[in-house]
Amino acid sequence: MNVGVVGLGAMGAGIAQLSIEACVDTVGREVSRELGERAQTRIAHFLTRKVEKGQIEAGARDEALGRLTLTTELSDLADCDLVIEAIVEDLGPKQELFAELERICRPDTVLATNTSALSVTEIASAVSTPERVVGMHFFNPAPLMRLVEIVRAELTPDAAFDAAYALGEKLGKHPIRCHDTPGFVVNRVLIPLLNDCVRVLDESRVTPEDLDAGMKFGAGWPMGPCELLDLVGLDVHVHASEALYEKTREPRMAAPPRLVAMLNAGLLGRKSGRGFYTYES
Ligand code: CAA
């Protein structure tokens, strides 16, 4: 089996890592060689950490890394059985990419999107064979989070859906089935919940440290909401909030002003070195 991953940012690199670790030949496409190599270095780092911790052998790491082929050309995805798109969360570029993939890939190639807040059906509307489009929504950090949501768009038939589900299992994930509704399952709950958490920061004048401690030690969260927002990226979260607010008109979906102000100030979280917390590069 051959898998293609388009876009090797944090999510795409994580998905490509899962794929090569699952013994799947993987073609990773980035727009420049530098970005592709940056993702490759990131993957090699995490696999080396696994070797250092005795979780895998050095030989297995090297074999896994050998399964990743980097490219800047979409045409190198022509022979893939399934392509997962993980590019910028904007409808236009995604639709353009899917139209291009439809031209390039075999007719039986399943085209999956990792979108978190856009409509899979709308993305699929850009191609003349929307029945090959499905959602595969991974969670950040993809190599560590066990879930993948397999999203059925309006015209996704069982064949494409089952292929995506089977790949999710092969990648060691726990797939769940859902339909193409705003936020699917987890973000439908998590986005307004995180927004509530930020509103509580202002309402109860608790510090980010204490709010995080509250949710970790009082509610059993693995990390606090402010830590999680910094991990996800404030740009990603605000964008997802806006997309869900636009679709549902539920006030809790709208990004709180504090988050928008932080975004405007460039405080994006871990990726920019500063969000609710400050990070060493
Ligand atoms: N990719 C690959 N490997 C990674 C990684 C990454 N991004 N980040 C860490 N690792 C590896 C590291 O090698 C690390 O080991 P070392 O520190 O020894 O090098 C190893 O994983 C374990 O990392 P941690 O010690 O940090 O692991 P942890 O036990 O503290 O758990 C966690 C980390 C899984 C992230 C946990 O804190 C957690 O579950 N947090 C909640 C995350 C969450 O809710 N994610 C969903 C976000 S919402 C979303 O993604 C939806 C959306 O559409 C935006």
mmCIF file of C-alpha atoms and ligand atoms in Angstrom:
data_model
loop_
_atom_site.group_PDB
_atom_site.id
_atom_site.type_symbol
_atom_site.label_atom_id
_atom_site.label_comp_id
_atom_site.label_asym_id
_atom_site.label_seq_id
_atom_site.Cartn_x
_atom_site.Cartn_y
_atom_site.Cartn_z
ATOM 1 C CA MET A 1 0.000 0.000 0.000
ATOM 2 C CA ASN A 2 1.171 3.545 -0.802
ATOM 3 C CA VAL A 3 -0.001 6.587 1.077
ATOM 4 C CA GLY A 4 0.511 10.220 0.110
ATOM 5 C CA VAL A 5 0.533 13.074 2.607
ATOM 6 C CA VAL A 6 0.169 16.589 1.251
ATOM 7 C CA GLY A 7 1.411 19.278 3.629
ATOM 8 C CA LEU A 8 4.070 18.316 6.172
ATOM 9 C CA GLY A 9 3.400 20.824 8.932
ATOM 10 C CA ALA A 10 2.848 19.586 12.482
ATOM 11 C CA MET A 11 -0.179 17.473 11.514
ATOM 12 C CA GLY A 12 1.084 16.204 8.154
ATOM 13 C CA ALA A 13 4.495 15.290 9.562
ATOM 14 C CA GLY A 14 2.792 13.437 12.397
ATOM 15 C CA ILE A 15 0.576 11.527 9.970
ATOM 16 C CA ALA A 16 3.562 10.687 7.753
ATOM 17 C CA GLN A 17 5.422 9.456 10.860
ATOM 18 C CA LEU A 18 2.512 7.162 11.738
ATOM 19 C CA SER A 19 2.402 5.884 8.190
ATOM 20 C CA ILE A 20 6.084 4.957 7.924
ATOM 21 C CA GLU A 21 6.000 3.439 11.407
ATOM 22 C CA ALA A 22 3.122 1.235 10.195
ATOM 23 C CA CYS A 23 5.352 -0.061 7.356
ATOM 24 C CA VAL A 24 3.477 1.887 4.695
ATOM 25 C CA ASP A 25 5.454 3.418 1.829
ATOM 26 C CA THR A 26 4.717 7.115 2.091
ATOM 27 C CA VAL A 27 5.171 10.037 -0.258
ATOM 28 C CA GLY A 28 5.247 13.362 1.575
ATOM 29 C CA ARG A 29 4.724 16.507 -0.429
ATOM 30 C CA GLU A 30 5.687 20.009 0.647
ATOM 31 C CA VAL A 31 5.881 23.160 -1.434
ATOM 32 C CA SER A 32 9.648 23.487 -0.959
ATOM 33 C CA ARG A 33 12.506 21.079 -0.311
ATOM 34 C CA GLU A 34 13.419 22.968 2.853
ATOM 35 C CA LEU A 35 9.962 22.481 4.380
ATOM 36 C CA GLY A 36 9.989 18.797 3.436
ATOM 37 C CA GLU A 37 13.398 18.313 5.006
ATOM 38 C CA ARG A 38 12.323 20.151 8.121
ATOM 39 C CA ALA A 39 9.471 17.648 8.530
ATOM 40 C CA GLN A 40 11.820 14.747 7.876
ATOM 41 C CA THR A 41 14.174 16.028 10.596
ATOM 42 C CA ARG A 42 11.256 16.355 13.002
ATOM 43 C CA ILE A 43 10.148 12.783 12.310
ATOM 44 C CA ALA A 44 13.712 11.484 12.646
ATOM 45 C CA HIS A 45 13.997 13.291 15.996
ATOM 46 C CA PHE A 46 10.884 11.653 17.423
ATOM 47 C CA LEU A 47 11.868 8.202 16.126
ATOM 48 C CA THR A 48 15.360 8.632 17.605
ATOM 49 C CA ARG A 49 13.790 9.503 20.955
ATOM 50 C CA LYS A 50 11.929 6.195 20.703
ATOM 51 C CA VAL A 51 15.231 4.393 20.073
ATOM 52 C CA GLU A 52 16.846 6.171 23.037
ATOM 53 C CA LYS A 53 13.961 5.112 25.240
ATOM 54 C CA GLY A 54 14.204 1.489 24.057
ATOM 55 C CA GLN A 55 10.796 1.554 22.384
ATOM 56 C CA ILE A 56 12.124 0.633 18.934
ATOM 57 C CA GLU A 57 15.418 -0.647 17.500
ATOM 58 C CA ALA A 58 17.716 1.682 15.564
ATOM 59 C CA GLY A 59 17.248 -0.585 12.521
ATOM 60 C CA ALA A 60 13.463 -0.172 12.683
ATOM 61 C CA ARG A 61 13.887 3.609 12.826
ATOM 62 C CA ASP A 62 16.138 3.575 9.771
ATOM 63 C CA GLU A 63 13.760 1.303 7.848
ATOM 64 C CA ALA A 64 10.842 3.567 8.740
ATOM 65 C CA LEU A 65 12.714 6.670 7.603
ATOM 66 C CA GLY A 66 13.574 4.851 4.376
ATOM 67 C CA ARG A 67 9.856 4.487 3.630
ATOM 68 C CA LEU A 68 9.386 8.254 3.414
ATOM 69 C CA THR A 69 9.902 9.816 -0.001
ATOM 70 C CA LEU A 70 9.879 13.604 -0.064
ATOM 71 C CA THR A 71 8.680 15.527 -3.077
ATOM 72 C CA THR A 72 7.565 18.977 -4.110
ATOM 73 C CA GLU A 73 5.612 17.581 -7.093
ATOM 74 C CA LEU A 74 1.995 16.520 -6.730
ATOM 75 C CA SER A 75 2.486 14.244 -9.749
ATOM 76 C CA ASP A 76 4.601 11.969 -7.511
ATOM 77 C CA LEU A 77 1.356 11.025 -5.740
ATOM 78 C CA ALA A 78 -0.069 9.470 -8.904
ATOM 79 C CA ASP A 79 0.346 5.884 -7.686
ATOM 80 C CA CYS A 80 -0.885 6.337 -4.133
ATOM 81 C CA ASP A 81 -3.817 4.235 -2.923
ATOM 82 C CA LEU A 82 -4.871 6.934 -0.481
ATOM 83 C CA VAL A 83 -3.810 10.562 -0.167
ATOM 84 C CA ILE A 84 -4.273 12.535 3.049
ATOM 85 C CA GLU A 85 -4.382 16.309 2.695
ATOM 86 C CA ALA A 86 -3.072 18.337 5.652
ATOM 87 C CA ILE A 87 -2.514 21.799 4.146
ATOM 88 C CA VAL A 88 -3.709 25.207 5.331
ATOM 89 C CA GLU A 89 -7.252 25.267 6.778
ATOM 90 C CA ASP A 90 -8.769 27.332 3.974
ATOM 91 C CA LEU A 91 -11.491 26.100 1.681
ATOM 92 C CA GLY A 92 -10.114 27.633 -1.537
ATOM 93 C CA PRO A 93 -6.632 26.091 -1.445
ATOM 94 C CA LYS A 94 -8.070 22.755 -0.341
ATOM 95 C CA GLN A 95 -10.571 22.704 -3.197
ATOM 96 C CA GLU A 96 -7.838 23.588 -5.688
ATOM 97 C CA LEU A 97 -5.644 20.822 -4.325
ATOM 98 C CA PHE A 98 -8.399 18.214 -4.532
ATOM 99 C CA ALA A 99 -9.176 19.189 -8.127
ATOM 100 C CA GLU A 100 -5.485 18.768 -8.938
ATOM 101 C CA LEU A 101 -5.290 15.435 -7.123
ATOM 102 C CA GLU A 102 -8.320 14.217 -9.052
ATOM 103 C CA ARG A 103 -6.487 14.946 -12.299
ATOM 104 C CA ILE A 104 -3.261 13.308 -11.147
ATOM 105 C CA CYS A 105 -4.222 10.260 -9.101
ATOM 106 C CA ARG A 106 -5.651 6.913 -10.229
ATOM 107 C CA PRO A 107 -9.461 6.873 -10.392
ATOM 108 C CA ASP A 108 -9.581 4.479 -7.434
ATOM 109 C CA THR A 109 -7.335 6.593 -5.187
ATOM 110 C CA VAL A 110 -9.197 7.659 -2.061
ATOM 111 C CA LEU A 111 -8.721 11.357 -1.283
ATOM 112 C CA ALA A 112 -8.875 12.159 2.427
ATOM 113 C CA THR A 113 -8.824 15.517 4.167
ATOM 114 C CA ASN A 114 -7.549 16.117 7.680
ATOM 115 C CA THR A 115 -9.658 19.267 7.987
ATOM 116 C CA SER A 116 -10.796 19.977 11.526
ATOM 117 C CA ALA A 117 -13.477 22.584 11.000
ATOM 118 C CA LEU A 118 -14.301 22.830 7.301
ATOM 119 C CA SER A 119 -16.994 20.789 5.577
ATOM 120 C CA VAL A 120 -15.671 17.658 3.867
ATOM 121 C CA THR A 121 -18.655 17.816 1.522
ATOM 122 C CA GLU A 122 -17.746 21.347 0.471
ATOM 123 C CA ILE A 123 -14.153 20.314 -0.189
ATOM 124 C CA ALA A 124 -15.456 17.350 -2.213
ATOM 125 C CA SER A 125 -17.696 19.647 -4.247
ATOM 126 C CA ALA A 126 -14.599 20.846 -6.106
ATOM 127 C CA VAL A 127 -14.071 17.486 -7.823
ATOM 128 C CA SER A 128 -16.165 15.648 -10.382
ATOM 129 C CA THR A 129 -15.830 12.388 -8.412
ATOM 130 C CA PRO A 130 -16.826 13.458 -4.894
ATOM 131 C CA GLU A 131 -17.484 9.819 -4.007
ATOM 132 C CA ARG A 132 -13.740 9.324 -3.512
ATOM 133 C CA VAL A 133 -13.498 12.018 -0.827
ATOM 134 C CA VAL A 134 -13.613 11.276 2.897
ATOM 135 C CA GLY A 135 -12.490 12.954 6.119
ATOM 136 C CA MET A 136 -9.681 11.547 8.266
ATOM 137 C CA HIS A 137 -9.360 13.924 11.184
ATOM 138 C CA PHE A 138 -6.312 13.289 13.362
ATOM 139 C CA PHE A 139 -5.602 15.034 16.658
ATOM 140 C CA ASN A 140 -2.553 16.985 17.721
ATOM 141 C CA PRO A 141 0.029 15.566 18.303
ATOM 142 C CA ALA A 142 -0.977 12.964 15.730
ATOM 143 C CA PRO A 143 1.612 10.338 16.709
ATOM 144 C CA LEU A 144 0.428 10.396 20.336
ATOM 145 C CA MET A 145 -3.336 10.933 20.194
ATOM 146 C CA ARG A 146 -5.174 7.649 19.684
ATOM 147 C CA LEU A 147 -8.230 9.005 17.918
ATOM 148 C CA VAL A 148 -8.978 9.502 14.257
ATOM 149 C CA GLU A 149 -12.456 10.598 13.165
ATOM 150 C CA ILE A 150 -13.509 8.997 9.893
ATOM 151 C CA VAL A 151 -15.926 11.473 8.379
ATOM 152 C CA ARG A 152 -18.540 10.507 5.835
ATOM 153 C CA ALA A 153 -19.374 13.378 3.480
ATOM 154 C CA GLU A 154 -22.781 13.492 1.774
ATOM 155 C CA LEU A 155 -21.562 11.458 -1.199
ATOM 156 C CA THR A 156 -18.961 9.208 0.461
ATOM 157 C CA PRO A 157 -19.840 5.570 -0.281
ATOM 158 C CA ASP A 158 -18.870 2.605 1.898
ATOM 159 C CA ALA A 159 -15.807 1.741 -0.223
ATOM 160 C CA ALA A 160 -13.944 5.021 0.391
ATOM 161 C CA PHE A 161 -15.181 5.226 3.975
ATOM 162 C CA ASP A 162 -14.056 1.674 4.783
ATOM 163 C CA ALA A 163 -10.656 2.251 3.137
ATOM 164 C CA ALA A 164 -10.078 5.294 5.355
ATOM 165 C CA TYR A 165 -11.281 3.400 8.429
ATOM 166 C CA ALA A 166 -8.949 0.482 7.647
ATOM 167 C CA LEU A 167 -6.000 2.849 7.190
ATOM 168 C CA GLY A 168 -6.806 4.490 10.532
ATOM 169 C CA GLU A 169 -6.616 1.063 12.173
ATOM 170 C CA LYS A 170 -3.412 0.209 10.325
ATOM 171 C CA LEU A 171 -1.851 3.407 11.654
ATOM 172 C CA GLY A 172 -2.612 2.173 15.170
ATOM 173 C CA LYS A 173 -5.415 4.622 15.802
ATOM 174 C CA HIS A 174 -8.849 4.147 17.315
ATOM 175 C CA PRO A 175 -11.113 5.259 14.446
ATOM 176 C CA ILE A 176 -14.643 6.472 15.103
ATOM 177 C CA ARG A 177 -17.316 6.886 12.440
ATOM 178 C CA CYS A 178 -19.181 10.142 12.032
ATOM 179 C CA HIS A 179 -20.949 12.346 9.536
ATOM 180 C CA ASP A 180 -19.908 15.667 8.090
ATOM 181 C CA THR A 181 -21.427 18.036 10.648
ATOM 182 C CA PRO A 182 -19.651 21.198 11.932
ATOM 183 C CA GLY A 183 -16.747 20.163 14.187
ATOM 184 C CA PHE A 184 -17.596 16.483 13.630
ATOM 185 C CA VAL A 185 -17.604 14.886 17.111
ATOM 186 C CA VAL A 186 -14.687 16.041 19.255
ATOM 187 C CA ASN A 187 -14.242 19.630 18.091
ATOM 188 C CA ARG A 188 -18.012 20.154 18.362
ATOM 189 C CA VAL A 189 -17.476 19.667 22.094
ATOM 190 C CA LEU A 190 -13.856 20.772 22.571
ATOM 191 C CA ILE A 191 -13.876 24.127 20.749
ATOM 192 C CA PRO A 192 -16.691 25.716 22.795
ATOM 193 C CA LEU A 193 -15.282 24.110 25.935
ATOM 194 C CA LEU A 194 -11.869 25.711 25.414
ATOM 195 C CA ASN A 195 -13.561 29.016 24.655
ATOM 196 C CA ASP A 196 -15.478 28.689 27.935
ATOM 197 C CA CYS A 197 -12.192 28.063 29.722
ATOM 198 C CA VAL A 198 -10.731 31.296 28.338
ATOM 199 C CA ARG A 199 -13.855 33.239 29.356
ATOM 200 C CA VAL A 200 -13.458 31.838 32.875
ATOM 201 C CA LEU A 201 -9.946 33.307 32.954
ATOM 202 C CA ASP A 202 -11.498 36.763 32.751
ATOM 203 C CA GLU A 203 -14.642 36.087 34.778
ATOM 204 C CA SER A 204 -13.061 34.472 37.809
ATOM 205 C CA ARG A 205 -9.719 36.202 37.446
ATOM 206 C CA VAL A 206 -7.901 32.910 37.856
ATOM 207 C CA THR A 207 -4.380 32.731 36.419
ATOM 208 C CA PRO A 208 -3.651 30.465 33.421
ATOM 209 C CA GLU A 209 -1.454 28.349 35.730
ATOM 210 C CA ASP A 210 -4.264 27.910 38.245
ATOM 211 C CA LEU A 211 -6.903 27.261 35.587
ATOM 212 C CA ASP A 212 -4.646 24.584 34.086
ATOM 213 C CA ALA A 213 -4.056 23.084 37.516
ATOM 214 C CA GLY A 214 -7.805 23.180 38.118
ATOM 215 C CA MET A 215 -8.684 21.235 34.997
ATOM 216 C CA LYS A 216 -5.787 18.784 35.380
ATOM 217 C CA PHE A 217 -6.238 18.017 39.042
ATOM 218 C CA GLY A 218 -9.967 18.650 39.336
ATOM 219 C CA ALA A 219 -11.195 17.205 36.068
ATOM 220 C CA GLY A 220 -8.458 14.752 35.111
ATOM 221 C CA TRP A 221 -7.425 16.490 31.877
ATOM 222 C CA PRO A 222 -3.991 15.372 30.655
ATOM 223 C CA MET A 223 -3.009 18.995 30.135
ATOM 224 C CA GLY A 224 -4.699 22.253 31.090
ATOM 225 C CA PRO A 225 -6.751 24.318 28.616
ATOM 226 C CA CYS A 226 -4.120 27.066 28.315
ATOM 227 C CA GLU A 227 -1.373 24.505 27.748
ATOM 228 C CA LEU A 228 -3.592 22.792 25.189
ATOM 229 C CA LEU A 229 -4.357 26.042 23.350
ATOM 230 C CA ASP A 230 -0.633 26.750 23.192
ATOM 231 C CA LEU A 231 -0.063 23.250 21.801
ATOM 232 C CA VAL A 232 -2.818 23.450 19.185
ATOM 233 C CA GLY A 233 -1.844 27.013 18.229
ATOM 234 C CA LEU A 234 -4.041 30.048 18.828
ATOM 235 C CA ASP A 235 -4.251 30.680 15.092
ATOM 236 C CA VAL A 236 -5.602 27.170 14.499
ATOM 237 C CA HIS A 237 -8.048 27.390 17.390
ATOM 238 C CA VAL A 238 -9.386 30.864 16.539
ATOM 239 C CA HIS A 239 -9.783 29.866 12.905
ATOM 240 C CA ALA A 240 -11.677 26.707 13.881
ATOM 241 C CA SER A 241 -13.843 28.700 16.313
ATOM 242 C CA GLU A 242 -14.738 31.183 13.589
ATOM 243 C CA ALA A 243 -15.558 28.418 11.127
ATOM 244 C CA LEU A 244 -17.836 26.693 13.625
ATOM 245 C CA TYR A 245 -19.455 29.942 14.724
ATOM 246 C CA GLU A 246 -20.198 30.793 11.102
ATOM 247 C CA LYS A 247 -21.909 27.432 10.637
ATOM 248 C CA THR A 248 -23.749 27.039 13.943
ATOM 249 C CA ARG A 249 -24.239 30.629 15.161
ATOM 250 C CA GLU A 250 -23.800 29.320 18.695
ATOM 251 C CA PRO A 251 -22.229 32.129 20.792
ATOM 252 C CA ARG A 252 -19.966 29.686 22.660
ATOM 253 C CA MET A 253 -18.277 28.793 19.361
ATOM 254 C CA ALA A 254 -17.074 32.373 18.851
ATOM 255 C CA ALA A 255 -13.465 32.995 19.883
ATOM 256 C CA PRO A 256 -13.268 35.095 23.087
ATOM 257 C CA PRO A 257 -11.770 38.584 22.578
ATOM 258 C CA ARG A 258 -8.742 37.674 24.704
ATOM 259 C CA LEU A 259 -7.799 34.937 22.220
ATOM 260 C CA VAL A 260 -8.297 37.219 19.230
ATOM 261 C CA ALA A 261 -6.107 39.879 20.880
ATOM 262 C CA MET A 262 -3.392 37.298 21.552
ATOM 263 C CA LEU A 263 -3.596 36.125 17.955
ATOM 264 C CA ASN A 264 -3.282 39.691 16.665
ATOM 265 C CA ALA A 265 -0.226 40.168 18.877
ATOM 266 C CA GLY A 266 1.421 37.080 17.387
ATOM 267 C CA LEU A 267 1.132 35.054 20.599
ATOM 268 C CA LEU A 268 0.336 31.780 18.884
ATOM 269 C CA GLY A 269 1.587 29.368 21.535
ATOM 270 C CA ARG A 270 4.437 26.899 21.187
ATOM 271 C CA LYS A 271 4.972 27.583 17.498
ATOM 272 C CA SER A 272 5.748 31.271 18.068
ATOM 273 C CA GLY A 273 7.560 30.735 21.374
ATOM 274 C CA ARG A 274 4.894 32.539 23.373
ATOM 275 C CA GLY A 275 1.206 32.124 24.077
ATOM 276 C CA PHE A 276 -0.235 31.735 27.547
ATOM 277 C CA TYR A 277 3.250 30.510 28.430
ATOM 278 C CA THR A 278 6.756 31.206 27.124
ATOM 279 C CA TYR A 279 8.759 28.431 25.421
ATOM 280 C CA GLU A 280 12.447 28.002 24.740
ATOM 281 C CA SER A 281 13.044 27.518 21.034
HETATM 282 N N1 CAA B 1 5.115 14.144 17.468
HETATM 283 C C1 CAA B 1 5.703 12.978 17.697
HETATM 284 N N2 CAA B 1 6.129 12.578 18.902
HETATM 285 C C2 CAA B 1 5.980 13.443 19.900
HETATM 286 C C3 CAA B 1 5.387 14.679 19.734
HETATM 287 C C4 CAA B 1 4.942 15.023 18.447
HETATM 288 N N3 CAA B 1 4.346 16.195 18.184
HETATM 289 N N4 CAA B 1 5.379 15.326 20.907
HETATM 290 C C5 CAA B 1 5.971 14.503 21.778
HETATM 291 N N5 CAA B 1 6.326 13.377 21.173
HETATM 292 C C6 CAA B 1 7.012 12.226 21.745
HETATM 293 C C7 CAA B 1 8.290 12.705 22.406
HETATM 294 O O1 CAA B 1 9.382 11.932 21.939
HETATM 295 C C8 CAA B 1 8.030 12.481 23.871
HETATM 296 O O2 CAA B 1 9.056 11.907 24.569
HETATM 297 P P1 CAA B 1 10.335 12.741 25.098
HETATM 298 O O3 CAA B 1 9.801 13.979 25.779
HETATM 299 O O4 CAA B 1 10.960 11.788 26.024
HETATM 300 O O5 CAA B 1 11.139 13.062 23.883
HETATM 301 C C9 CAA B 1 6.918 11.446 23.906
HETATM 302 O O6 CAA B 1 6.162 11.651 22.704
HETATM 303 C C10 CAA B 1 6.014 11.619 25.072
HETATM 304 O O7 CAA B 1 5.731 12.992 25.176
HETATM 305 P P2 CAA B 1 5.252 13.612 26.524
HETATM 306 O O8 CAA B 1 6.107 13.183 27.650
HETATM 307 O O9 CAA B 1 5.006 15.065 26.302
HETATM 308 O O10 CAA B 1 3.893 12.801 26.669
HETATM 309 P P3 CAA B 1 2.820 12.945 27.741
HETATM 310 O O11 CAA B 1 2.637 11.663 28.414
HETATM 311 O O12 CAA B 1 3.063 14.145 28.576
HETATM 312 O O13 CAA B 1 1.512 13.193 26.837
HETATM 313 C C11 CAA B 1 0.101 14.322 25.362
HETATM 314 C C12 CAA B 1 1.507 14.221 25.915
HETATM 315 C C13 CAA B 1 -0.300 13.027 24.658
HETATM 316 C C14 CAA B 1 0.136 15.463 24.342
HETATM 317 C C15 CAA B 1 -0.888 14.574 26.526
HETATM 318 O O14 CAA B 1 -0.466 15.672 27.275
HETATM 319 C C16 CAA B 1 -2.270 14.826 26.018
HETATM 320 O O15 CAA B 1 -3.027 13.914 25.741
HETATM 321 N N6 CAA B 1 -2.664 16.126 25.895
HETATM 322 C C17 CAA B 1 -3.924 16.502 25.315
HETATM 323 C C18 CAA B 1 -3.740 16.728 23.843
HETATM 324 C C19 CAA B 1 -5.033 16.984 23.128
HETATM 325 O O16 CAA B 1 -6.094 17.129 23.718
HETATM 326 N N7 CAA B 1 -4.947 17.044 21.823
HETATM 327 C C20 CAA B 1 -6.078 17.345 20.990
HETATM 328 C C21 CAA B 1 -5.981 18.750 20.544
HETATM 329 S S1 CAA B 1 -7.401 19.235 19.652
HETATM 330 C C22 CAA B 1 -7.081 18.782 18.102
HETATM 331 O O17 CAA B 1 -6.038 18.320 17.736
HETATM 332 C C23 CAA B 1 -8.218 18.958 17.192
HETATM 333 C C24 CAA B 1 -8.044 19.982 16.188
HETATM 334 O O18 CAA B 1 -8.633 19.814 15.138
HETATM 335 C C25 CAA B 1 -7.276 21.246 16.429
#
